[in-house]
């Protein structure tokens, strides 16, 4: 398995660093959650990036903060889509690790009352960041760490 980050030795200062989990979400609006051996037809589909740290990075960037995301996103169609979304929202992705493990994927079934059921696939992405993550060239005023995927060098 191969992993790579775009981070350079150049120092970067951001308002918010969000570090941790990113996934790709397929959100289906459904009339009800299906039971065993039951099919249901979705009334709408949202195809978007997700994950606690990734969502927080997008939110901070949309609020006008200089924001960076650090975490794992696979080199696949879902990862490419997610990276494009992050970059379009102004999130710095230099500290994203890309690799051969698939991007985590979630199918989310949402009923009209807002109750949801989530099925997730993470593969081996939780170990994909390879131990410690060096953010020594990054300066952040605020840091959100969601506790997923990697540890930080001291």
PDB file of C-alpha atoms in Angstrom:
ATOM      1  CA  UNK A   1       0.000   0.000   0.000  1.00  0.00           C
ATOM      2  CA  UNK A   2       1.234   3.460  -0.842  1.00  0.00           C
ATOM      3  CA  UNK A   3       0.416   6.713   0.902  1.00  0.00           C
ATOM      4  CA  UNK A   4       1.367  10.286   0.082  1.00  0.00           C
ATOM      5  CA  UNK A   5       0.757  13.774   1.445  1.00  0.00           C
ATOM      6  CA  UNK A   6       1.089  17.098  -0.380  1.00  0.00           C
ATOM      7  CA  UNK A   7       2.558  18.786   2.716  1.00  0.00           C
ATOM      8  CA  UNK A   8       5.817  20.639   2.247  1.00  0.00           C
ATOM      9  CA  UNK A   9       8.312  22.015   4.722  1.00  0.00           C
ATOM     10  CA  UNK A  10       6.896  25.506   4.098  1.00  0.00           C
ATOM     11  CA  UNK A  11       5.145  26.860   7.177  1.00  0.00           C
ATOM     12  CA  UNK A  12       1.425  27.605   6.929  1.00  0.00           C
ATOM     13  CA  UNK A  13      -0.726  29.491   9.429  1.00  0.00           C
ATOM     14  CA  UNK A  14      -4.461  28.790   9.561  1.00  0.00           C
ATOM     15  CA  UNK A  15      -7.289  29.782  11.852  1.00  0.00           C
ATOM     16  CA  UNK A  16      -8.610  26.227  12.168  1.00  0.00           C
ATOM     17  CA  UNK A  17      -7.017  22.810  11.655  1.00  0.00           C
ATOM     18  CA  UNK A  18      -9.500  19.932  11.495  1.00  0.00           C
ATOM     19  CA  UNK A  19      -7.780  16.568  11.836  1.00  0.00           C
ATOM     20  CA  UNK A  20      -9.324  13.132  11.622  1.00  0.00           C
ATOM     21  CA  UNK A  21     -12.017  11.342   9.689  1.00  0.00           C
ATOM     22  CA  UNK A  22     -13.248  11.969   6.157  1.00  0.00           C
ATOM     23  CA  UNK A  23     -15.614   9.758   4.202  1.00  0.00           C
ATOM     24  CA  UNK A  24     -17.893   9.919   1.205  1.00  0.00           C
ATOM     25  CA  UNK A  25     -21.618   9.951   1.947  1.00  0.00           C
ATOM     26  CA  UNK A  26     -24.462   8.664  -0.176  1.00  0.00           C
ATOM     27  CA  UNK A  27     -27.536  10.107   1.563  1.00  0.00           C
ATOM     28  CA  UNK A  28     -30.876   8.594   0.551  1.00  0.00           C
ATOM     29  CA  UNK A  29     -34.240  10.101   1.535  1.00  0.00           C
ATOM     30  CA  UNK A  30     -36.549   7.133   2.155  1.00  0.00           C
ATOM     31  CA  UNK A  31     -40.184   6.879   3.275  1.00  0.00           C
ATOM     32  CA  UNK A  32     -39.200   4.322   5.942  1.00  0.00           C
ATOM     33  CA  UNK A  33     -36.207   2.218   6.922  1.00  0.00           C
ATOM     34  CA  UNK A  34     -36.511  -1.157   5.212  1.00  0.00           C
ATOM     35  CA  UNK A  35     -36.943  -4.280   7.309  1.00  0.00           C
ATOM     36  CA  UNK A  36     -35.244  -7.643   6.710  1.00  0.00           C
ATOM     37  CA  UNK A  37     -35.402  -8.700   3.036  1.00  0.00           C
ATOM     38  CA  UNK A  38     -37.387  -5.547   2.191  1.00  0.00           C
ATOM     39  CA  UNK A  39     -36.545  -3.044  -0.532  1.00  0.00           C
ATOM     40  CA  UNK A  40     -37.540   0.599  -0.481  1.00  0.00           C
ATOM     41  CA  UNK A  41     -37.220   3.264  -3.147  1.00  0.00           C
ATOM     42  CA  UNK A  42     -35.370   6.484  -2.325  1.00  0.00           C
ATOM     43  CA  UNK A  43     -37.113   9.760  -3.136  1.00  0.00           C
ATOM     44  CA  UNK A  44     -33.846  11.743  -3.293  1.00  0.00           C
ATOM     45  CA  UNK A  45     -30.080  11.189  -3.285  1.00  0.00           C
ATOM     46  CA  UNK A  46     -27.309  13.473  -2.047  1.00  0.00           C
ATOM     47  CA  UNK A  47     -23.755  12.544  -3.068  1.00  0.00           C
ATOM     48  CA  UNK A  48     -21.264  14.452  -0.863  1.00  0.00           C
ATOM     49  CA  UNK A  49     -18.216  14.436   1.354  1.00  0.00           C
ATOM     50  CA  UNK A  50     -18.701  13.611   5.020  1.00  0.00           C
ATOM     51  CA  UNK A  51     -16.923  12.734   8.244  1.00  0.00           C
ATOM     52  CA  UNK A  52     -16.674  14.761  11.443  1.00  0.00           C
ATOM     53  CA  UNK A  53     -13.347  16.511  10.849  1.00  0.00           C
ATOM     54  CA  UNK A  54     -13.940  17.023   7.147  1.00  0.00           C
ATOM     55  CA  UNK A  55     -17.421  18.489   7.725  1.00  0.00           C
ATOM     56  CA  UNK A  56     -16.028  20.782  10.425  1.00  0.00           C
ATOM     57  CA  UNK A  57     -13.329  22.013   8.027  1.00  0.00           C
ATOM     58  CA  UNK A  58     -15.920  22.886   5.382  1.00  0.00           C
ATOM     59  CA  UNK A  59     -18.087  24.658   7.972  1.00  0.00           C
ATOM     60  CA  UNK A  60     -15.167  26.745   9.272  1.00  0.00           C
ATOM     61  CA  UNK A  61     -14.073  27.654   5.743  1.00  0.00           C
ATOM     62  CA  UNK A  62     -17.620  28.694   4.791  1.00  0.00           C
ATOM     63  CA  UNK A  63     -17.656  30.936   7.877  1.00  0.00           C
ATOM     64  CA  UNK A  64     -14.566  32.710   6.534  1.00  0.00           C
ATOM     65  CA  UNK A  65     -11.816  30.992   8.535  1.00  0.00           C
ATOM     66  CA  UNK A  66      -8.514  29.989   6.944  1.00  0.00           C
ATOM     67  CA  UNK A  67      -8.894  26.236   7.342  1.00  0.00           C
ATOM     68  CA  UNK A  68      -6.839  23.095   6.755  1.00  0.00           C
ATOM     69  CA  UNK A  69      -7.889  19.449   6.880  1.00  0.00           C
ATOM     70  CA  UNK A  70      -5.508  16.629   7.856  1.00  0.00           C
ATOM     71  CA  UNK A  71      -6.636  13.045   7.382  1.00  0.00           C
ATOM     72  CA  UNK A  72      -6.845  10.138   4.978  1.00  0.00           C
ATOM     73  CA  UNK A  73      -8.683  10.155   1.636  1.00  0.00           C
ATOM     74  CA  UNK A  74      -8.195   7.308  -0.849  1.00  0.00           C
ATOM     75  CA  UNK A  75      -6.960   7.593  -4.434  1.00  0.00           C
ATOM     76  CA  UNK A  76     -10.304   6.611  -5.941  1.00  0.00           C
ATOM     77  CA  UNK A  77     -13.385   8.224  -7.468  1.00  0.00           C
ATOM     78  CA  UNK A  78     -14.900   9.012  -4.035  1.00  0.00           C
ATOM     79  CA  UNK A  79     -11.623  10.490  -2.812  1.00  0.00           C
ATOM     80  CA  UNK A  80     -11.229  12.637  -5.922  1.00  0.00           C
ATOM     81  CA  UNK A  81     -14.805  13.907  -5.489  1.00  0.00           C
ATOM     82  CA  UNK A  82     -14.205  14.692  -1.796  1.00  0.00           C
ATOM     83  CA  UNK A  83     -10.903  16.475  -2.457  1.00  0.00           C
ATOM     84  CA  UNK A  84     -12.568  18.627  -5.134  1.00  0.00           C
ATOM     85  CA  UNK A  85     -15.349  19.554  -2.678  1.00  0.00           C
ATOM     86  CA  UNK A  86     -12.881  20.500   0.072  1.00  0.00           C
ATOM     87  CA  UNK A  87     -10.796  22.608  -2.291  1.00  0.00           C
ATOM     88  CA  UNK A  88     -13.892  24.297  -3.800  1.00  0.00           C
ATOM     89  CA  UNK A  89     -14.882  25.367  -0.276  1.00  0.00           C
ATOM     90  CA  UNK A  90     -11.425  26.854   0.341  1.00  0.00           C
ATOM     91  CA  UNK A  91     -10.088  24.143   2.676  1.00  0.00           C
ATOM     92  CA  UNK A  92      -6.308  23.652   2.469  1.00  0.00           C
ATOM     93  CA  UNK A  93      -5.713  19.967   1.652  1.00  0.00           C
ATOM     94  CA  UNK A  94      -1.905  19.913   1.782  1.00  0.00           C
ATOM     95  CA  UNK A  95      -2.017  17.657   4.873  1.00  0.00           C
ATOM     96  CA  UNK A  96      -4.382  15.094   3.372  1.00  0.00           C
ATOM     97  CA  UNK A  97      -2.806  11.673   2.990  1.00  0.00           C
ATOM     98  CA  UNK A  98      -3.893   9.911  -0.212  1.00  0.00           C
ATOM     99  CA  UNK A  99      -3.344   6.192  -0.599  1.00  0.00           C
ATOM    100  CA  UNK A 100      -4.410   2.907  -2.114  1.00  0.00           C
ATOM    101  CA  UNK A 101      -6.884   2.036   0.647  1.00  0.00           C
ATOM    102  CA  UNK A 102     -10.402   3.015  -0.448  1.00  0.00           C
ATOM    103  CA  UNK A 103     -11.990   6.224   0.760  1.00  0.00           C
ATOM    104  CA  UNK A 104     -14.377   5.363   3.613  1.00  0.00           C
ATOM    105  CA  UNK A 105     -17.952   5.255   2.347  1.00  0.00           C
ATOM    106  CA  UNK A 106     -21.305   5.611   4.116  1.00  0.00           C
ATOM    107  CA  UNK A 107     -24.830   4.936   2.906  1.00  0.00           C
ATOM    108  CA  UNK A 108     -27.235   7.003   5.010  1.00  0.00           C
ATOM    109  CA  UNK A 109     -30.976   6.325   4.914  1.00  0.00           C
ATOM    110  CA  UNK A 110     -32.977   9.305   6.208  1.00  0.00           C
ATOM    111  CA  UNK A 111     -36.710   9.096   6.969  1.00  0.00           C
ATOM    112  CA  UNK A 112     -39.038  12.125   6.673  1.00  0.00           C
ATOM    113  CA  UNK A 113     -38.900  12.588  10.476  1.00  0.00           C
ATOM    114  CA  UNK A 114     -35.094  12.907  10.281  1.00  0.00           C
ATOM    115  CA  UNK A 115     -34.245   9.549  11.871  1.00  0.00           C
ATOM    116  CA  UNK A 116     -31.384   7.894  10.033  1.00  0.00           C
ATOM    117  CA  UNK A 117     -29.689   4.568   9.593  1.00  0.00           C
ATOM    118  CA  UNK A 118     -26.030   4.472   8.528  1.00  0.00           C
ATOM    119  CA  UNK A 119     -24.048   1.660   6.925  1.00  0.00           C
ATOM    120  CA  UNK A 120     -20.304   2.413   6.791  1.00  0.00           C
ATOM    121  CA  UNK A 121     -17.329   0.844   5.060  1.00  0.00           C
ATOM    122  CA  UNK A 122     -13.857   1.927   6.172  1.00  0.00           C
ATOM    123  CA  UNK A 123     -11.626  -0.825   4.789  1.00  0.00           C
ATOM    124  CA  UNK A 124      -8.168  -0.408   6.308  1.00  0.00           C
ATOM    125  CA  UNK A 125      -8.284   3.385   6.106  1.00  0.00           C
ATOM    126  CA  UNK A 126      -8.016   3.715   9.898  1.00  0.00           C
ATOM    127  CA  UNK A 127      -4.419   2.474   9.716  1.00  0.00           C
ATOM    128  CA  UNK A 128      -3.616   4.237   6.460  1.00  0.00           C
ATOM    129  CA  UNK A 129      -2.007   7.299   8.025  1.00  0.00           C
ATOM    130  CA  UNK A 130       0.833   5.113   9.211  1.00  0.00           C
ATOM    131  CA  UNK A 131       1.283   6.013  12.851  1.00  0.00           C
ATOM    132  CA  UNK A 132       2.362   9.537  13.693  1.00  0.00           C
ATOM    133  CA  UNK A 133       1.457  12.510  11.562  1.00  0.00           C
ATOM    134  CA  UNK A 134       3.942  15.411  11.451  1.00  0.00           C
ATOM    135  CA  UNK A 135       2.201  18.789  11.445  1.00  0.00           C
ATOM    136  CA  UNK A 136       5.253  20.716  12.665  1.00  0.00           C
ATOM    137  CA  UNK A 137       5.164  23.122   9.695  1.00  0.00           C
ATOM    138  CA  UNK A 138       1.516  24.016  10.354  1.00  0.00           C
ATOM    139  CA  UNK A 139       0.460  26.742  12.785  1.00  0.00           C
ATOM    140  CA  UNK A 140      -3.191  26.798  13.833  1.00  0.00           C
ATOM    141  CA  UNK A 141      -5.076  29.137  16.153  1.00  0.00           C
ATOM    142  CA  UNK A 142      -7.652  26.396  16.850  1.00  0.00           C
ATOM    143  CA  UNK A 143      -7.462  22.625  16.410  1.00  0.00           C
ATOM    144  CA  UNK A 144     -10.272  20.087  16.190  1.00  0.00           C
ATOM    145  CA  UNK A 145      -9.130  16.471  16.522  1.00  0.00           C
ATOM    146  CA  UNK A 146     -11.921  13.940  16.154  1.00  0.00           C
ATOM    147  CA  UNK A 147      -9.816  11.056  17.492  1.00  0.00           C
ATOM    148  CA  UNK A 148      -9.922   8.957  14.331  1.00  0.00           C
ATOM    149  CA  UNK A 149      -7.156   7.587  12.159  1.00  0.00           C
ATOM    150  CA  UNK A 150      -3.820   8.879  13.421  1.00  0.00           C
ATOM    151  CA  UNK A 151      -1.647  10.164  16.235  1.00  0.00           C
ATOM    152  CA  UNK A 152       0.524  13.261  16.218  1.00  0.00           C
ATOM    153  CA  UNK A 153       4.280  13.606  16.635  1.00  0.00           C
ATOM    154  CA  UNK A 154       5.210  15.371  19.891  1.00  0.00           C
TER     155      UNK A 154
END
